[in-house]
Amino acid sequence: MTGRIMRTEVRRSAVPGIALLLVIVGAALMLTVTGGYAGRWTQLAVYARSTLMMLIPLALAGGAWLGRRDRRHRVDELFGTTVRPRWQRSVPLAAGYAVALVTVYLLTFLLGIPWVAPTAGYFAVATIPITAVGALALVAAGWLGMAAGRAVPRVATAPILAVVAFAVLTFVPDYVSMSGYDENFTKVRPDPAVLLLAPAINSLNDFKTIPSSVSLLQALWLAALAATGLLLLGAAGRRTVALAVLPAVVGAAVAVPLLPTGGYSGSAVLDPAAVELVCDDDGPQVCVTRAHAALLPRVVGPARETLALIGAKLPGAAPTRVEESRQLLDNTVRSDASHVRDDGTLVFDALSVGWTGFADVSPDELRAALLDAAWWRECGTDHTTYLARAVAVAWLTGGQPDLGRGSAPEEREKVDAALRELRNLPSDEQRKRVQAARTAALGCEIDRFHSLLFLAQP
């Protein structure tokens, strides 16, 4: 009987229209950023959470529209004279709206699966609580909106709630975070733990995840907030209203002291399974991280071709295996001290993933990156070192130096002259000099590296 009442309430209300609007907005947001999560389950859950910046304001506004239904139809005074408590009349519609909002959020998540399932090589269990928190956030927003609509049953209530919620979710976290920087743009104060009460996540790198403990505390807070919204929806007097606010206050008081500081970037932790190596051993070993396992078939060919090229030009001094770095460009995972390790491993930068779930670089671009990495150590290198590596790579390939479009004419002239002088030497002398230059580069003898490749140039 209860389920039948709920279905009747939903069918006769604006819930289907609100849900359709939220589905359209969620789908548009997810389908325009497929490259951000393709091939990675955790990223899919994170990007679904990022849609909350738009979905929560809409859920609040939709709830406010539903909350003023009695006033809109001019039956609020009539219902107020009945002996049936307000909460009994409110619960069926509130439950139906909650089911609709959860369905909307799950559909938003499911829309991304065709870009993930075919190429994902790893499913993180944390994907489930991250997604559950997002669904719970929509329910809390919907019930709070219904309570606001019933308390202030005016046409302007819904749009005002939407605008305020969007501003709070979008600008307040950034403002609070930026206040932690000094005048030199140095972070002097970590983001407060209270920022984690906002459920929308902007981004997360491929090797990190949100700990289940953080998701559990967020779920506790959002459940308390939802309870407050539901109690406010059925509240009939001031004392009842005061008691209705209590769950949200207690939820925040419990969650905030236990949540970590630093915002989402500070609370995220390394996912050990995501950085495990998956290797192809049918030849010189080539490895990528489990998070990027789908990229391995695309990497193997260019990687082995690069090893063969270096081995042919520098016999006895070439790396023997290739491995994807487990640090990303923002250096938030861990630092690989060099691109060529002492065990003969050539380490290449973690690849960006395109909208198809595969590498967003061509085989030629990957080969060029691997050849450049063969000379790379983190030794406080400068721009001259970059030019010297361009000379070395051009000598290996037999082609012309690639300095990119932003290089100055004098830099290109310097590199071209160095390459000509190097190629004018006898073949054995060329090989010895380049091999010595590589040894110097990997030993962080930067000045020697420069002098060996630029010969007599200043």
Coordinates of C-alpha atoms in Angstrom, one line a residue:
M1 CA 0.0 0.0 0.0
T2 CA 2.8 2.4 0.9
G3 CA 4.5 1.8 -2.4
R4 CA 1.3 2.4 -4.3
I5 CA 0.8 5.7 -2.5
M6 CA 4.3 6.7 -3.3
R7 CA 3.9 5.9 -7.0
T8 CA 0.7 7.8 -7.1
E9 CA 2.2 10.9 -5.5
V10 CA 5.2 10.8 -7.9
R11 CA 3.0 10.4 -10.9
R12 CA 0.8 13.3 -10.0
S13 CA 3.7 15.6 -9.1
A14 CA 6.5 17.3 -11.0
V15 CA 9.0 14.6 -10.0
P16 CA 9.2 12.9 -13.5
G17 CA 9.9 16.3 -15.2
I18 CA 12.5 17.3 -12.6
A19 CA 14.2 13.9 -12.9
L20 CA 14.2 14.2 -16.7
L21 CA 15.9 17.6 -16.5
L22 CA 18.5 16.3 -14.1
V23 CA 19.2 13.3 -16.4
I24 CA 19.7 15.6 -19.4
V25 CA 22.1 17.9 -17.5
G26 CA 24.0 14.9 -16.0
A27 CA 24.3 13.2 -19.4
A28 CA 25.5 16.4 -21.0
L29 CA 28.2 16.9 -18.3
M30 CA 29.4 13.3 -18.5
L31 CA 29.5 13.0 -22.3
T32 CA 31.5 16.1 -22.8
V33 CA 34.5 14.9 -20.7
T34 CA 34.8 11.3 -21.6
G35 CA 38.6 11.7 -22.0
G36 CA 38.8 12.5 -18.3
Y37 CA 37.6 9.0 -17.2
A38 CA 37.8 6.7 -20.2
G39 CA 39.3 3.4 -19.2
R40 CA 39.4 4.1 -15.4
W41 CA 36.7 3.2 -13.0
T42 CA 37.8 5.5 -10.2
Q43 CA 38.0 8.5 -12.5
L44 CA 34.4 7.7 -13.7
A45 CA 33.2 7.8 -10.1
V46 CA 35.1 11.1 -9.5
Y47 CA 33.7 12.8 -12.6
A48 CA 30.2 11.7 -11.7
R49 CA 30.8 13.5 -8.4
S50 CA 31.9 16.6 -10.2
T51 CA 28.5 16.8 -11.9
L52 CA 27.0 17.5 -8.4
M53 CA 28.1 21.2 -8.9
M54 CA 25.1 21.4 -11.3
L55 CA 22.9 18.6 -10.1
I56 CA 22.7 19.6 -6.4
P57 CA 21.4 23.2 -7.2
L58 CA 18.8 21.6 -9.6
A59 CA 17.8 19.0 -7.0
L60 CA 17.4 21.8 -4.4
A61 CA 15.3 23.9 -6.8
G62 CA 13.2 20.9 -7.8
G63 CA 12.6 20.1 -4.1
A64 CA 11.5 23.7 -3.5
W65 CA 9.1 23.5 -6.4
L66 CA 7.6 20.3 -5.0
G67 CA 7.5 21.7 -1.4
R68 CA 5.2 24.5 -2.5
R69 CA 2.7 22.2 -4.1
D70 CA 0.0 22.6 -1.4
R71 CA 0.3 26.4 -1.6
R72 CA 0.3 26.4 -5.4
H73 CA -3.0 24.4 -5.4
R74 CA -4.4 26.4 -2.5
V75 CA -5.1 23.4 -0.3
D76 CA -2.5 24.0 2.5
E77 CA -5.1 25.5 4.9
L78 CA -7.5 22.6 4.1
F79 CA -4.9 20.0 4.8
G80 CA -3.9 21.9 8.0
T81 CA -7.4 21.3 9.4
T82 CA -7.1 17.5 9.1
V83 CA -6.0 15.2 12.0
R84 CA -3.4 13.5 9.8
P85 CA 0.1 14.7 10.8
R86 CA 2.0 16.7 8.2
W87 CA 4.9 14.2 8.1
Q88 CA 2.5 11.4 7.0
R89 CA 1.4 13.5 4.1
S90 CA 5.0 14.5 3.2
V91 CA 6.8 11.1 3.4
P92 CA 5.4 9.4 0.2
L93 CA 6.4 12.3 -2.1
A94 CA 9.7 12.7 -0.3
A95 CA 10.5 9.0 -0.7
G96 CA 9.5 9.0 -4.3
Y97 CA 11.7 12.1 -5.0
A98 CA 14.6 10.4 -3.2
V99 CA 14.2 7.3 -5.4
A100 CA 14.1 9.5 -8.5
L101 CA 17.3 11.3 -7.5
V102 CA 19.2 8.1 -6.7
T103 CA 18.1 6.8 -10.1
V104 CA 19.2 10.0 -11.8
Y105 CA 22.7 9.8 -10.2
L106 CA 23.1 6.1 -11.1
L107 CA 22.1 6.8 -14.7
T108 CA 24.7 9.6 -14.8
F109 CA 27.3 7.1 -13.7
L110 CA 26.1 4.3 -16.0
L111 CA 26.3 6.6 -19.0
G112 CA 30.1 6.6 -18.7
I113 CA 30.4 2.8 -18.5
P114 CA 30.7 2.3 -22.3
W115 CA 33.9 4.4 -22.3
V116 CA 35.3 2.5 -19.3
A117 CA 34.4 -1.1 -19.3
P118 CA 36.0 -2.1 -22.7
T119 CA 39.4 -0.8 -21.8
A120 CA 39.6 -0.7 -18.0
G121 CA 42.2 -3.1 -16.6
Y122 CA 41.4 -2.5 -12.9
F123 CA 38.3 -1.9 -10.8
A124 CA 38.9 -0.1 -7.5
V125 CA 36.6 -1.1 -4.7
A126 CA 36.6 2.6 -3.5
T127 CA 34.5 3.4 -6.6
I128 CA 31.4 2.0 -4.8
P129 CA 31.5 4.3 -1.8
I130 CA 32.5 7.3 -3.9
T131 CA 29.4 6.8 -6.0
A132 CA 27.2 6.1 -3.0
V133 CA 28.2 9.4 -1.4
G134 CA 27.2 11.2 -4.6
A135 CA 23.7 9.6 -4.6
L136 CA 23.2 10.4 -1.0
A137 CA 24.2 14.1 -1.6
L138 CA 21.4 14.4 -4.1
V139 CA 18.8 13.0 -1.7
A140 CA 19.9 15.4 1.0
A141 CA 19.7 18.3 -1.4
G142 CA 16.2 17.2 -2.6
W143 CA 14.8 16.9 0.9
L144 CA 16.3 20.2 2.0
G145 CA 14.8 21.9 -1.0
M146 CA 11.3 20.4 -0.2
A147 CA 11.6 21.7 3.3
A148 CA 12.6 25.2 2.0
G149 CA 9.7 25.2 -0.5
R150 CA 7.2 24.3 2.2
A151 CA 8.6 26.9 4.6
V152 CA 8.8 29.7 2.0
P153 CA 6.2 28.7 -0.7
R154 CA 7.0 31.4 -3.2
V155 CA 7.9 31.2 -6.9
A156 CA 11.3 32.8 -6.3
T157 CA 12.4 30.2 -3.7
A158 CA 13.5 27.6 -6.2
P159 CA 15.7 29.8 -8.4
I160 CA 17.2 31.6 -5.4
L161 CA 18.1 28.2 -3.9
A162 CA 19.7 27.0 -7.2
V163 CA 21.8 30.2 -7.6
V164 CA 23.0 30.2 -3.9
A165 CA 23.8 26.5 -4.0
F166 CA 25.8 26.8 -7.2
A167 CA 27.7 29.8 -5.9
V168 CA 28.5 28.0 -2.6
L169 CA 29.7 24.8 -4.3
T170 CA 31.7 26.5 -7.0
F171 CA 33.2 29.6 -5.4
V172 CA 33.4 29.0 -1.6
P173 CA 35.8 26.1 -1.7
D174 CA 38.1 27.9 -4.1
Y175 CA 38.0 31.1 -2.0
V176 CA 38.8 29.2 1.2
S177 CA 41.6 27.3 -0.5
M178 CA 43.2 30.4 -2.0
S179 CA 43.1 32.1 1.4
G180 CA 45.7 29.6 2.5
Y181 CA 48.4 31.1 0.2
D182 CA 50.6 34.0 1.0
E183 CA 51.6 36.9 -1.2
N184 CA 54.2 34.8 -2.9
F185 CA 51.6 32.1 -3.8
T186 CA 53.1 29.7 -1.4
K187 CA 50.7 27.4 0.5
V188 CA 51.1 28.3 4.1
R189 CA 48.0 26.8 5.5
P190 CA 46.2 23.5 4.5
D191 CA 42.6 23.6 3.5
P192 CA 40.3 23.1 6.4
A193 CA 38.6 19.7 6.9
V194 CA 35.2 21.4 6.6
L195 CA 35.7 21.6 2.8
L196 CA 35.2 17.8 2.6
L197 CA 31.6 18.4 3.7
A198 CA 31.0 19.6 0.1
P199 CA 30.5 16.4 -2.0
A200 CA 31.6 17.7 -5.4
I201 CA 35.1 16.6 -6.4
N202 CA 36.9 18.5 -9.1
S203 CA 39.6 16.0 -10.1
L204 CA 41.9 13.2 -8.9
N205 CA 44.9 11.7 -10.6
D206 CA 44.9 8.2 -11.9
F207 CA 46.9 6.7 -9.1
K208 CA 45.0 8.0 -6.2
T209 CA 41.7 7.4 -4.5
I210 CA 39.4 8.7 -1.8
P211 CA 39.9 6.6 1.3
S212 CA 36.8 4.6 2.4
S213 CA 37.1 6.2 5.8
V214 CA 36.6 9.7 4.3
S215 CA 33.6 8.4 2.2
L216 CA 32.1 6.9 5.4
L217 CA 32.3 10.2 7.2
Q218 CA 30.9 12.1 4.3
A219 CA 28.0 9.6 4.1
L220 CA 27.4 10.1 7.9
W221 CA 27.2 13.9 7.4
L222 CA 25.0 13.7 4.3
A223 CA 22.6 11.2 6.0
A224 CA 22.3 13.5 8.9
L225 CA 21.7 16.4 6.6
A226 CA 19.0 14.4 4.7
A227 CA 17.4 13.5 8.1
T228 CA 17.3 17.2 8.9
G229 CA 15.6 18.0 5.6
L230 CA 13.0 15.3 6.1
L231 CA 12.3 16.4 9.7
L232 CA 12.0 20.0 8.6
L233 CA 9.6 19.0 5.9
G234 CA 7.3 17.5 8.5
A235 CA 7.9 20.0 11.3
A236 CA 4.8 21.9 12.5
G237 CA 6.1 24.1 15.4
R238 CA 9.2 26.0 16.5
R239 CA 10.3 23.3 18.9
T240 CA 10.0 20.7 16.2
V241 CA 12.0 22.8 13.8
A242 CA 14.8 23.2 16.4
L243 CA 14.9 19.5 17.0
A244 CA 14.9 18.9 13.2
V245 CA 18.2 20.9 12.9
L246 CA 19.9 18.7 15.5
P247 CA 20.9 15.8 13.2
A248 CA 22.8 18.1 10.8
V249 CA 24.6 19.8 13.7
V250 CA 25.6 16.5 15.3
G251 CA 26.6 15.0 12.0
A252 CA 28.9 18.0 11.2
A253 CA 30.3 18.0 14.8
V254 CA 31.2 14.3 14.5
A255 CA 32.5 14.3 10.9
V256 CA 34.6 17.5 10.7
P257 CA 37.1 16.6 13.5
L258 CA 37.7 13.2 12.0
L259 CA 38.1 14.4 8.4
P260 CA 41.6 15.1 7.2
T261 CA 42.8 18.6 6.3
G262 CA 43.9 19.6 2.8
G263 CA 40.7 19.2 0.9
Y264 CA 40.2 16.4 -1.6
S265 CA 43.8 16.6 -2.9
G266 CA 45.1 16.3 0.7
S267 CA 42.7 13.5 1.7
A268 CA 43.4 11.4 -1.4
V269 CA 45.8 8.5 -0.9
L270 CA 47.9 6.3 -3.2
D271 CA 46.0 3.3 -4.5
P272 CA 48.6 0.5 -4.3
A273 CA 46.8 -1.7 -6.7
A274 CA 46.6 1.1 -9.3
V275 CA 50.4 1.5 -9.4
E276 CA 51.2 -2.2 -9.6
L277 CA 53.0 -3.0 -12.9
V278 CA 51.5 -5.1 -15.7
C279 CA 54.3 -6.3 -18.0
D280 CA 54.7 -7.9 -21.4
D281 CA 57.6 -10.3 -21.3
D282 CA 57.6 -11.5 -25.0
G283 CA 60.8 -9.7 -25.7
P284 CA 62.5 -6.9 -23.7
Q285 CA 60.2 -6.3 -20.8
V286 CA 57.7 -3.4 -21.1
C287 CA 55.6 -2.5 -18.1
V288 CA 52.7 -0.1 -17.5
T289 CA 50.7 0.6 -14.3
R290 CA 47.6 -1.5 -13.7
A291 CA 45.5 1.8 -13.9
H292 CA 46.7 2.1 -17.5
A293 CA 46.8 -1.6 -18.4
A294 CA 44.8 -1.0 -21.5
L295 CA 47.7 1.1 -22.9
L296 CA 50.2 -1.8 -22.8
P297 CA 49.5 -3.1 -26.4
R298 CA 50.0 0.4 -27.7
V299 CA 53.2 0.9 -25.8
V300 CA 55.0 -2.4 -26.5
G301 CA 55.9 -1.8 -30.1
P302 CA 57.3 1.8 -29.8
A303 CA 59.1 0.8 -26.6
R304 CA 61.0 -2.2 -28.1
E305 CA 61.8 -0.2 -31.2
T306 CA 63.4 2.5 -29.0
L307 CA 65.4 -0.1 -27.1
A308 CA 66.6 -1.7 -30.3
L309 CA 67.6 1.7 -31.8
I310 CA 69.5 2.7 -28.7
G311 CA 71.1 -0.7 -28.5
A312 CA 72.2 -0.6 -32.2
K313 CA 73.8 2.9 -31.8
L314 CA 75.2 2.5 -28.3
P315 CA 75.9 -1.3 -27.9
G316 CA 76.5 -2.3 -24.3
A317 CA 75.2 1.0 -22.8
A318 CA 71.5 0.8 -23.7
P319 CA 68.6 0.3 -21.3
T320 CA 67.1 -3.2 -21.4
R321 CA 63.6 -2.7 -20.2
V322 CA 60.9 0.0 -20.3
E323 CA 58.6 1.0 -17.4
E324 CA 55.8 3.6 -17.0
S325 CA 56.5 6.2 -14.3
R326 CA 54.3 6.0 -11.3
Q327 CA 54.3 9.8 -10.9
L328 CA 52.1 12.1 -12.8
L329 CA 52.9 15.6 -14.0
D330 CA 51.8 17.2 -10.7
N331 CA 54.3 15.0 -8.7
T332 CA 51.7 14.0 -6.2
V333 CA 52.3 10.3 -6.2
R334 CA 56.0 9.6 -5.7
S335 CA 59.1 10.8 -7.4
D336 CA 61.1 8.6 -9.8
A337 CA 64.5 10.1 -9.4
S338 CA 65.4 9.5 -13.0
H339 CA 64.0 8.4 -16.3
V340 CA 66.9 5.8 -16.6
R341 CA 67.5 3.9 -13.4
D342 CA 70.7 2.1 -12.5
D343 CA 69.1 -1.3 -13.2
G344 CA 68.9 -0.5 -16.9
T345 CA 65.2 0.6 -16.9
L346 CA 64.0 3.3 -19.1
V347 CA 61.2 5.1 -17.3
F348 CA 58.7 7.1 -19.4
D349 CA 56.2 9.6 -18.1
A350 CA 52.7 8.4 -17.3
L351 CA 50.6 8.6 -20.4
S352 CA 47.5 10.7 -20.8
V353 CA 44.4 8.8 -21.8
G354 CA 42.2 9.9 -24.6
W355 CA 38.4 9.7 -24.9
T356 CA 38.6 6.1 -26.3
G357 CA 40.4 4.8 -23.2
F358 CA 43.7 4.4 -25.1
A359 CA 46.8 6.5 -25.1
D360 CA 46.4 10.1 -26.2
V361 CA 49.7 10.1 -28.1
S362 CA 50.8 8.6 -31.4
P363 CA 53.5 5.9 -31.7
D364 CA 55.8 8.5 -33.1
E365 CA 55.2 10.8 -30.2
L366 CA 55.8 8.0 -27.8
R367 CA 59.1 7.0 -29.5
A368 CA 60.3 10.6 -29.3
A369 CA 59.4 10.8 -25.6
L370 CA 61.3 7.5 -24.9
L371 CA 64.3 8.7 -26.8
D372 CA 64.4 11.9 -24.9
A373 CA 63.9 10.0 -21.6
A374 CA 67.0 7.9 -22.3
W375 CA 69.1 11.0 -21.5
W376 CA 67.1 12.3 -18.6
R377 CA 68.0 12.6 -14.9
E378 CA 66.5 14.9 -12.3
C379 CA 69.7 16.9 -11.7
G380 CA 68.5 20.5 -11.7
T381 CA 68.7 20.6 -15.5
D382 CA 68.5 23.8 -17.4
H383 CA 67.5 24.8 -20.9
T384 CA 71.0 24.0 -22.3
T385 CA 70.5 20.4 -21.1
Y386 CA 67.3 20.3 -23.1
L387 CA 69.1 21.5 -26.2
A388 CA 71.9 18.9 -25.6
R389 CA 69.3 16.1 -25.4
A390 CA 67.9 17.3 -28.7
V391 CA 71.3 16.9 -30.3
A392 CA 71.7 13.4 -28.8
V393 CA 68.3 12.2 -29.9
A394 CA 68.8 13.5 -33.5
W395 CA 72.1 11.6 -33.6
L396 CA 70.4 8.4 -32.5
T397 CA 67.6 8.7 -35.1
G398 CA 69.7 10.1 -37.9
G399 CA 67.1 12.9 -38.4
Q400 CA 66.9 16.6 -37.5
P401 CA 66.6 18.0 -34.0
D402 CA 63.0 18.6 -32.7
L403 CA 63.0 21.7 -30.6
G404 CA 59.3 22.4 -30.9
R405 CA 57.6 25.5 -32.3
G406 CA 58.6 27.9 -29.6
S407 CA 62.3 27.6 -30.1
A408 CA 64.3 30.7 -30.9
P409 CA 66.3 30.9 -34.2
E410 CA 69.7 31.2 -32.3
E411 CA 68.8 28.0 -30.3
R412 CA 68.1 26.1 -33.5
E413 CA 71.3 27.4 -35.1
K414 CA 73.3 26.3 -32.0
V415 CA 71.8 22.8 -32.0
D416 CA 72.2 22.4 -35.8
A417 CA 75.9 23.4 -35.6
A418 CA 76.5 21.0 -32.8
L419 CA 74.9 18.1 -34.7
R420 CA 76.9 18.9 -37.8
E421 CA 80.2 18.9 -35.9
L422 CA 79.3 15.7 -34.2
R423 CA 78.4 14.0 -37.5
N424 CA 81.7 15.2 -39.1
L425 CA 83.7 13.1 -36.6
P426 CA 84.8 9.5 -37.5
S427 CA 82.0 7.0 -36.7
D428 CA 83.9 5.4 -33.8
E429 CA 84.6 8.8 -32.3
Q430 CA 80.9 9.8 -32.6
R431 CA 79.8 6.7 -30.8
K432 CA 82.4 7.1 -28.0
R433 CA 81.5 10.8 -27.5
V434 CA 77.7 10.2 -27.4
Q435 CA 78.2 7.2 -25.1
A436 CA 80.3 9.3 -22.8
A437 CA 77.7 12.1 -23.0
R438 CA 75.0 9.6 -21.9
T439 CA 77.1 8.4 -19.0
A440 CA 77.7 12.0 -17.9
A441 CA 73.9 12.8 -18.2
L442 CA 72.9 9.8 -16.1
G443 CA 75.6 10.6 -13.6
C444 CA 74.4 14.2 -13.3
E445 CA 77.7 15.6 -14.7
I446 CA 75.7 18.3 -16.5
D447 CA 78.7 20.5 -17.5
R448 CA 80.5 17.5 -19.0
F449 CA 77.3 16.4 -20.8
H450 CA 77.0 19.9 -22.4
S451 CA 80.7 20.0 -23.5
L452 CA 80.7 16.6 -25.1
L453 CA 77.8 17.4 -27.3
F454 CA 78.4 21.0 -28.1
L455 CA 82.1 20.4 -28.6
A456 CA 84.0 23.6 -28.9
Q457 CA 80.9 25.8 -28.8
P458 CA 80.6 28.4 -26.0

